[in-house]
Short mmCIF file of C-alpha atoms in Angstrom, two decimals:
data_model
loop_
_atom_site.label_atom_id
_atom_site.label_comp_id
_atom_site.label_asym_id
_atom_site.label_seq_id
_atom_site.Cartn_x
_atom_site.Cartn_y
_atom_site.Cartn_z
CA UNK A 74 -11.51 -35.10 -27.11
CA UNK A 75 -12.97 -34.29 -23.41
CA UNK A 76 -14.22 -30.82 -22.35
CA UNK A 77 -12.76 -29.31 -19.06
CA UNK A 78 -15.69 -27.91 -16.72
CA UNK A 79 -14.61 -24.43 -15.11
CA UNK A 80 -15.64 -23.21 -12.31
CA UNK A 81 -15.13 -19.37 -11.24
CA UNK A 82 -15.36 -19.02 -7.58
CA UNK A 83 -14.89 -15.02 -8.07
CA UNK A 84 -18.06 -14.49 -10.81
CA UNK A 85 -20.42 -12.06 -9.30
CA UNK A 86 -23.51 -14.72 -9.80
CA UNK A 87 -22.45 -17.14 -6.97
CA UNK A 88 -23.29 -14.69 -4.04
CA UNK A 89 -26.33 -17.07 -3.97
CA UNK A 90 -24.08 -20.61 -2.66
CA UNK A 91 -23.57 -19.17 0.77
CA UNK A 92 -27.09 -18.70 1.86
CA UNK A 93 -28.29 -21.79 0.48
CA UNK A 94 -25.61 -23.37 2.09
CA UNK A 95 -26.32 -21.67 5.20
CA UNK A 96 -29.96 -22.77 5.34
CA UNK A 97 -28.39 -26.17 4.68
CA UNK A 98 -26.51 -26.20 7.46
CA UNK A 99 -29.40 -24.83 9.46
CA UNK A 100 -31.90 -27.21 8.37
CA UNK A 101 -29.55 -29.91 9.54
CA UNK A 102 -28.67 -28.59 13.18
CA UNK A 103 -32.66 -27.96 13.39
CA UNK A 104 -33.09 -31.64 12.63
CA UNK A 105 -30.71 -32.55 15.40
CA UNK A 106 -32.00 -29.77 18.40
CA UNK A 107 -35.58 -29.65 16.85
CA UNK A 108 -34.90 -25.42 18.16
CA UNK A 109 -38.31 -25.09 15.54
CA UNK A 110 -41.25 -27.89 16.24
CA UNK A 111 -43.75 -28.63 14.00
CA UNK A 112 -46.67 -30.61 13.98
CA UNK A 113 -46.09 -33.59 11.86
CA UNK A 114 -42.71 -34.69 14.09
CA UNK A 115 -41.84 -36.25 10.45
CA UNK A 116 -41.32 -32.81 9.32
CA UNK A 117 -37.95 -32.46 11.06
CA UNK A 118 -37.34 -35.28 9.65
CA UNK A 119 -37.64 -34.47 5.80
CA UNK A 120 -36.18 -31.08 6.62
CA UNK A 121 -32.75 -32.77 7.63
CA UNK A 122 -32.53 -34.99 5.32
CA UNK A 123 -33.24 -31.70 2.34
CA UNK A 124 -29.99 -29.74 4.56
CA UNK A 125 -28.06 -32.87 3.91
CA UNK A 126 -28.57 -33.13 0.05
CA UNK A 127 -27.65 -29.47 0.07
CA UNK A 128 -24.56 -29.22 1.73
CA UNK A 129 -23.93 -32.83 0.11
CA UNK A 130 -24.59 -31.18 -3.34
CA UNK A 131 -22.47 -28.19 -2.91
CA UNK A 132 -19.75 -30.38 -1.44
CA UNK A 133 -19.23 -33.21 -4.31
CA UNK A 134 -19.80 -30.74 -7.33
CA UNK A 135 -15.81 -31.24 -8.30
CA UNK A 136 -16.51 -35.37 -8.50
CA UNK A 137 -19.54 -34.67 -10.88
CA UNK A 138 -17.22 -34.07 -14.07
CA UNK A 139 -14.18 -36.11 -15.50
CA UNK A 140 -12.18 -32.84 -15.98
CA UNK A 141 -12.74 -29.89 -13.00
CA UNK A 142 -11.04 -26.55 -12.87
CA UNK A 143 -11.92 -24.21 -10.24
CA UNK A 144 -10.12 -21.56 -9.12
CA UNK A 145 -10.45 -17.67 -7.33
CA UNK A 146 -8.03 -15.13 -6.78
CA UNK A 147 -5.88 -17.28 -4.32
CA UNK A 148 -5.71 -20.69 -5.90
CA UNK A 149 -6.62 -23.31 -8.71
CA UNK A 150 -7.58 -26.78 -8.27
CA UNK A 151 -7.12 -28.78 -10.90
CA UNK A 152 -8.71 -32.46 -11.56
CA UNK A 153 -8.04 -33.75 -14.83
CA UNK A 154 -7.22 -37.60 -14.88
CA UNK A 155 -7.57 -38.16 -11.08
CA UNK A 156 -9.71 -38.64 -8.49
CA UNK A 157 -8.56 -35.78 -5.91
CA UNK A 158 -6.62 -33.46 -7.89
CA UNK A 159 -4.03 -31.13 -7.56
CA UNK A 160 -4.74 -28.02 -5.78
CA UNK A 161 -1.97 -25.24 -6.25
CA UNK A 162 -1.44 -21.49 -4.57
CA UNK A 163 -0.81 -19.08 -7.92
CA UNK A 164 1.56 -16.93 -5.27
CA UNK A 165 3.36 -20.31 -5.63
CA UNK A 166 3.75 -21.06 -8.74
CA UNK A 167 7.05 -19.38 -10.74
CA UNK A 168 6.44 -20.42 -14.22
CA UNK A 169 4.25 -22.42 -16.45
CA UNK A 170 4.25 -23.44 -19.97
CA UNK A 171 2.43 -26.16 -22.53
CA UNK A 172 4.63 -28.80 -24.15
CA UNK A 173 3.30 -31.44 -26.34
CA UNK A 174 -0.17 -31.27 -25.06
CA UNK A 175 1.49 -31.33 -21.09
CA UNK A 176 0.84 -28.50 -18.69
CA UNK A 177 4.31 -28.20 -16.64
CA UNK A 178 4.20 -25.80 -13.88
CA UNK A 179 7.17 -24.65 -11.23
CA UNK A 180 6.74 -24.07 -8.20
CA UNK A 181 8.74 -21.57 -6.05
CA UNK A 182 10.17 -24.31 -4.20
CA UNK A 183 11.35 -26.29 -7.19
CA UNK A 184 8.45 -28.48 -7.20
CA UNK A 185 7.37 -29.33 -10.86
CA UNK A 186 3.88 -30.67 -11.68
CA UNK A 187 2.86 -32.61 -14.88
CA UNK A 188 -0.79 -32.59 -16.13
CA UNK A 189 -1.55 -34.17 -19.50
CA UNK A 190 -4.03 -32.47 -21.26
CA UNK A 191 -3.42 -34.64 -24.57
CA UNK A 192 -7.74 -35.74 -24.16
CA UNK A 193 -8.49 -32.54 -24.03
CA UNK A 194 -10.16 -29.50 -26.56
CA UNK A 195 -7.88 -26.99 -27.35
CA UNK A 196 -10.21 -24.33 -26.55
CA UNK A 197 -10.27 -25.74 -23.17
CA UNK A 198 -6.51 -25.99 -22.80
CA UNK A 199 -6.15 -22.18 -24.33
CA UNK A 200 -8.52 -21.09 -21.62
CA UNK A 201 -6.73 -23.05 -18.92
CA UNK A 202 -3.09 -21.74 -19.66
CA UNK A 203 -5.06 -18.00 -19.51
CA UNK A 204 -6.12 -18.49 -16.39
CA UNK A 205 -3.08 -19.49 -15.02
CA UNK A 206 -1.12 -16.79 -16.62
CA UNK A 207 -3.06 -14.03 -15.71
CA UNK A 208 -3.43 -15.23 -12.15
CA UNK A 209 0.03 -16.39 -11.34
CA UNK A 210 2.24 -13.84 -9.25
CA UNK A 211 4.84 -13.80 -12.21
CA UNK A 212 2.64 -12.46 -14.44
CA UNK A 213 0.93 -10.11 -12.10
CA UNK A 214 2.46 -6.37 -11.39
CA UNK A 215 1.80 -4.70 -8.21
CA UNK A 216 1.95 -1.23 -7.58
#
Protein backbone atom coordinates (compact mmCIF):
# COMPACT_ATOMS: atom_id res chain seq x y z
CA UNK A 1 0.00 0.00 0.00
CA UNK A 2 1.31 3.61 -1.30
CA UNK A 3 0.82 6.87 0.66
CA UNK A 4 -0.77 9.88 -1.24
CA UNK A 5 1.36 13.22 -0.63
CA UNK A 6 -1.08 16.32 -0.06
CA UNK A 7 -0.45 19.41 -0.71
CA UNK A 8 -2.65 22.46 0.69
CA UNK A 9 -2.16 25.46 -1.41
CA UNK A 10 -4.60 27.48 1.13
CA UNK A 11 -2.46 26.56 4.67
CA UNK A 12 -1.44 29.78 6.19
CA UNK A 13 2.47 28.52 6.27
CA UNK A 14 3.10 28.85 2.47
CA UNK A 15 2.98 32.75 2.39
CA UNK A 16 6.78 32.08 2.25
CA UNK A 17 6.74 30.28 -1.77
CA UNK A 18 6.03 33.59 -3.37
CA UNK A 19 8.96 35.57 -2.25
CA UNK A 20 11.35 32.92 -2.69
CA UNK A 21 10.02 32.46 -5.89
CA UNK A 22 10.18 36.00 -6.60
CA UNK A 23 13.88 36.33 -5.75
CA UNK A 24 14.11 33.33 -8.07
CA UNK A 25 12.86 34.90 -10.76
CA UNK A 26 14.93 37.95 -9.97
CA UNK A 27 18.11 36.29 -9.59
CA UNK A 28 17.56 34.89 -13.04
CA UNK A 29 16.61 38.18 -15.03
CA UNK A 30 19.76 39.73 -13.02
CA UNK A 31 21.85 36.98 -14.56
CA UNK A 32 20.60 37.87 -17.99
CA UNK A 33 20.71 42.15 -17.71
CA UNK A 34 23.54 41.96 -15.03
CA UNK A 35 21.04 45.40 -13.63
CA UNK A 36 23.49 44.51 -10.19
CA UNK A 37 27.49 44.02 -11.05
CA UNK A 38 29.72 42.52 -8.91
CA UNK A 39 33.21 42.00 -8.81
CA UNK A 40 33.91 38.42 -9.48
CA UNK A 41 31.82 38.55 -13.11
CA UNK A 42 31.39 34.66 -12.05
CA UNK A 43 29.10 35.84 -9.45
CA UNK A 44 26.24 36.51 -11.87
CA UNK A 45 26.93 33.56 -12.92
CA UNK A 46 26.31 31.28 -9.76
CA UNK A 47 23.49 33.64 -8.89
CA UNK A 48 21.49 32.48 -12.10
CA UNK A 49 22.10 29.33 -12.02
CA UNK A 50 20.72 29.35 -7.75
CA UNK A 51 17.23 31.41 -9.45
CA UNK A 52 17.03 28.50 -11.78
CA UNK A 53 17.12 25.60 -9.16
CA UNK A 54 14.52 27.67 -7.36
CA UNK A 55 11.95 28.28 -9.67
CA UNK A 56 12.98 24.68 -11.08
CA UNK A 57 12.31 23.31 -7.51
CA UNK A 58 9.06 24.97 -6.91
CA UNK A 59 7.98 24.01 -10.42
CA UNK A 60 8.57 20.00 -10.47
CA UNK A 61 7.46 19.44 -6.73
CA UNK A 62 4.15 17.41 -8.17
CA UNK A 63 6.76 14.86 -10.22
CA UNK A 64 8.73 14.29 -6.89
CA UNK A 65 6.04 11.72 -5.45
CA UNK A 66 4.24 8.64 -7.09
CA UNK A 67 0.85 9.83 -5.67
CA UNK A 68 0.25 14.01 -5.60
CA UNK A 69 -2.84 15.77 -4.41
CA UNK A 70 -2.90 19.39 -4.33
CA UNK A 71 -5.62 21.43 -4.26
CA UNK A 72 -7.02 25.26 -2.93
CA UNK A 73 -10.29 26.65 -2.83
CA UNK A 74 -10.77 26.60 -6.70
CA UNK A 75 -9.44 23.26 -7.81
CA UNK A 76 -7.72 19.77 -7.14
CA UNK A 77 -5.13 18.17 -9.11
CA UNK A 78 -4.87 14.86 -8.80
CA UNK A 79 -1.77 12.47 -9.89
CA UNK A 80 -2.12 9.08 -8.81
CA UNK A 81 -0.94 6.44 -11.49
CA UNK A 82 0.12 8.99 -14.18
CA UNK A 83 2.51 11.14 -15.23
CA UNK A 84 0.44 14.55 -15.70
CA UNK A 85 -2.62 14.05 -13.84
CA UNK A 86 -5.96 15.10 -13.79
CA UNK A 87 -6.66 18.53 -12.77
CA UNK A 88 -10.47 19.23 -11.99
CA UNK A 89 -12.56 22.69 -11.06
CA UNK A 90 -14.71 21.54 -7.66
CA UNK A 91 -17.47 24.26 -9.16
CA UNK A 92 -17.41 21.44 -11.77
CA UNK A 93 -17.77 18.57 -10.35
CA UNK A 94 -21.69 17.32 -9.47
CA UNK A 95 -21.07 14.24 -7.54
CA UNK A 96 -18.48 11.88 -6.31
CA UNK A 97 -18.43 8.64 -4.61
CA UNK A 98 -15.84 5.49 -3.76
CA UNK A 99 -16.64 2.10 -5.28
CA UNK A 100 -14.47 -0.83 -4.84
CA UNK A 101 -11.40 1.08 -4.05
CA UNK A 102 -12.31 3.58 -7.44
CA UNK A 103 -12.84 7.28 -7.01
CA UNK A 104 -15.72 8.12 -9.72
CA UNK A 105 -16.46 11.69 -10.03
CA UNK A 106 -19.25 13.64 -12.40
CA UNK A 107 -18.79 16.35 -13.85
CA UNK A 108 -21.48 19.00 -14.64
CA UNK A 109 -21.13 18.31 -18.15
CA UNK A 110 -21.54 14.56 -17.91
CA UNK A 111 -17.97 13.91 -17.95
CA UNK A 112 -17.08 10.94 -15.58
CA UNK A 113 -13.52 10.36 -14.30
CA UNK A 114 -12.09 7.04 -12.92
CA UNK A 115 -9.10 7.03 -10.47
CA UNK A 116 -8.09 3.74 -8.86
CA UNK A 117 -7.01 4.11 -5.57
CA UNK A 118 -6.88 0.15 -4.98
CA UNK A 119 -2.57 0.85 -4.00
CA UNK A 120 -3.48 3.12 -1.81
CA UNK A 121 -3.85 3.56 2.44
CA UNK A 122 -7.15 3.97 3.48
CA UNK A 123 -6.36 6.81 5.60
CA UNK A 124 -5.18 8.44 2.54
CA UNK A 125 -8.26 7.63 0.47
CA UNK A 126 -10.64 8.78 3.64
CA UNK A 127 -8.79 12.05 3.56
CA UNK A 128 -9.03 12.39 -0.20
CA UNK A 129 -12.90 11.76 -0.53
CA UNK A 130 -13.02 14.69 2.52
CA UNK A 131 -11.48 16.96 0.63
CA UNK A 132 -13.44 16.59 -2.23
CA UNK A 133 -16.65 16.60 -0.40
CA UNK A 134 -16.23 19.48 1.54
CA UNK A 135 -14.87 21.46 -1.38
CA UNK A 136 -17.18 20.48 -4.15
CA UNK A 137 -20.08 23.07 -4.95
CA UNK A 138 -22.71 20.25 -4.13
CA UNK A 139 -21.75 19.99 -0.87
CA UNK A 140 -21.14 23.61 -0.24
CA UNK A 141 -24.22 26.09 0.89
CA UNK A 142 -24.07 29.65 0.11
CA UNK A 143 -25.83 32.24 1.72
Amino acid sequence: MKKIHFGNLNKKGRWILLPLILIGLFLIINGVFDFIEFANPKMNKYLNAIGYLIVFGFSTQMFWYQNYVQWNKRGILIRIKSFLGKNIKFKEIKSSELNDKKLIMIETYGNKIEIDLSHIIESDVEKLMDIINKNTIANTVYN
